[in-house]
Amino acid sequence: MTMINYAKKEIICKIVFYGPGLCGKTTNLKFIYGKIGPQYKGKMIALATEQERTLFFDFLPLDFGKIKNFNTKFQLYTVPGQAYYTNSRKIILKGADGVVFVADSQIDRFNENKESLKDMAVNLREQGLDIRKIPLVMQWNKRDLPNIVSVQQLEEVINFRKVPSFEAVAVKGIGVFETLKTIIKLVFKSLGEDD
Amino acid sequence: MFHGNKVLQAEDLNKMNVIIEKLKKQAKAFVILIVDESGQLITNTESGSMVDPILLGTLTAGNFGATTELAKLIGEPDFTLILHEGNKENIHMLAIGTYGILVVIFDNKTPIGLIRMYSKKTAEALKPILEKIEVTKKGQKEDLPSDDELDDLFNW
Amino acid sequence: MKLSQLGNRIEDIKKDIDIFLNDSLANCVILCDMGGEIITTIGDTSAFDYTNIAAMAAGSYATTKGIANLLGQKEFSLLFHQGEKNNILISSIENYVIEITVFDNNAILGIVKQKTNQLNQSLKKIFEEVIKGKGITVKKAKIFAEKKATENKEKKTEKEEKKKEAPKKSNKDETKKNDFDSLMIDDLDDIF
């Protein structure tokens, strides 16, 4: 849900990072939080277990200041990846303006990417959103690890919509900002269009 | 359930602020928020403290979402009362139709029965305003930045 | 706290909860860790999808803990949700576990609350014994904390020291808690 507040001259959009457990969603947010200038960010919330697993969501508000008379704000969320948190994922997708799907490039995680994508389609639908239409960017994470599938294979199987995609090593920040910039552009583009 | 976008005009915002400020006085509440189920803060009363209303909005909306799911899981379409009791402050949450959530944070000076009653009345008063600000059409193109303007922005 | 850490003490826990269910007329109790993973269920859970209930309760608890931090309060001790027929009471036992009680209108809220407090006291004792006996470090749910909240806690510790009522050991525990609640955001600044 986009909120356009004429009283405060604000546009606020919600972007959700989705993907299987341990694929690097939180790592993306942490990197953005760590690198982005203090004038652009608010406080980050991480609802996680002591083992650093997200148990509900992470939240990072970004404020890009004035563009065309409007303060432009983005709220980044992650979902918990583990299978039994599917209800939590559904809640977090509520009102999403755009989604980043973070896939784990490792060979033995390939099927989990597929399952997570399916899970995302179902959960989006439950919120009245369409995986075929919502602004979407894909990120092929962990490209620095040894046993990984080829980008071509990820493109063929996971990137069913042929949306913009980026190779990434989120722990080192590689591909993180490219992903963020692209989803922001796509969200803005969709705002100018009618449903 | 489809959640439309919200376009807030100053006039509507002022109306809502008057309504929740009144509730704040009646309930002797610490702070009152109207949040969207997606986690966005629509408006809030001045808490006169350092509490960050955006974070509070996100957390209360998340909490409301989890609670609503819990209700479904135990075979209740909705919880009629959501109450979190703390040592000092308590949180009371009430859905305003499907348009938003009314969150009241109050201390033990006010009985919960009164909070419920005032909240209900307030939600009814807020409902038509929230209904009105929900739109299917999105932003005006002229208000939105171009790709070039965005590139300028991304000078991180 | 995980089931594997409890060993045969799980039987004592079940016994205590059985007594609680008898006294309170509640339908069932679900115990899970702070992340929402089931430890055990007692009573009639056949009608419920308790795996999902536990996951949602953990989310609900984590968010209220976050709100409490924002408000400079320790936690919201009791989360109560009232429905038409079924009600839920969620509480945490010292961050060892989350306890979820489902009860219908045959039970009386006041009594369920009172008995829950009693039950939590006796379960707390068991968890503490388990930890002492095995030297387990408890894995609590990590929730971001506001600086303000941490400062408040520190002030409290100072006060306690002034009073000199609390023995030194408990002050140590308090400091430990502060460490645990350390601001995640600050951690991040260090990392990058």
Tab-separated table of N, CA and C in Angstrom, chain B residues 70-77, chain C residues 48 86:
chain	number	residue	atom	x	y	z
B	70	LEU	N	-3.819	-15.498	14.853
B	70	LEU	CA	-4.080	-16.374	16.011
B	70	LEU	C	-5.574	-16.612	16.168
B	71	ALA	N	-6.346	-15.555	15.986
B	71	ALA	CA	-7.798	-15.673	16.117
B	71	ALA	C	-8.339	-16.699	15.136
B	72	LYS	N	-7.883	-16.586	13.891
B	72	LYS	CA	-8.346	-17.536	12.872
B	72	LYS	C	-7.951	-18.952	13.257
B	73	LEU	N	-6.747	-19.103	13.788
B	73	LEU	CA	-6.230	-20.437	14.115
B	73	LEU	C	-7.000	-21.111	15.249
B	74	ILE	N	-7.622	-20.326	16.113
B	74	ILE	CA	-8.437	-20.970	17.149
B	74	ILE	C	-9.931	-20.847	16.835
B	75	GLY	N	-10.219	-20.617	15.581
B	75	GLY	CA	-11.595	-20.673	15.118
B	75	GLY	C	-12.434	-19.454	15.442
B	76	GLU	N	-11.774	-18.308	15.638
B	76	GLU	CA	-12.503	-17.070	15.889
B	76	GLU	C	-12.316	-16.180	14.666
B	77	PRO	N	-13.381	-15.618	14.122
B	77	PRO	CA	-13.183	-14.739	12.966
B	77	PRO	C	-12.358	-13.508	13.348
C	48	PHE	N	-6.745	-27.717	17.151
C	48	PHE	CA	-5.927	-26.562	16.795
C	48	PHE	C	-4.689	-26.916	15.984
C	86	ASN	N	-13.593	-18.652	21.989
C	86	ASN	CA	-12.254	-19.008	22.469
C	86	ASN	C	-11.401	-17.777	22.766
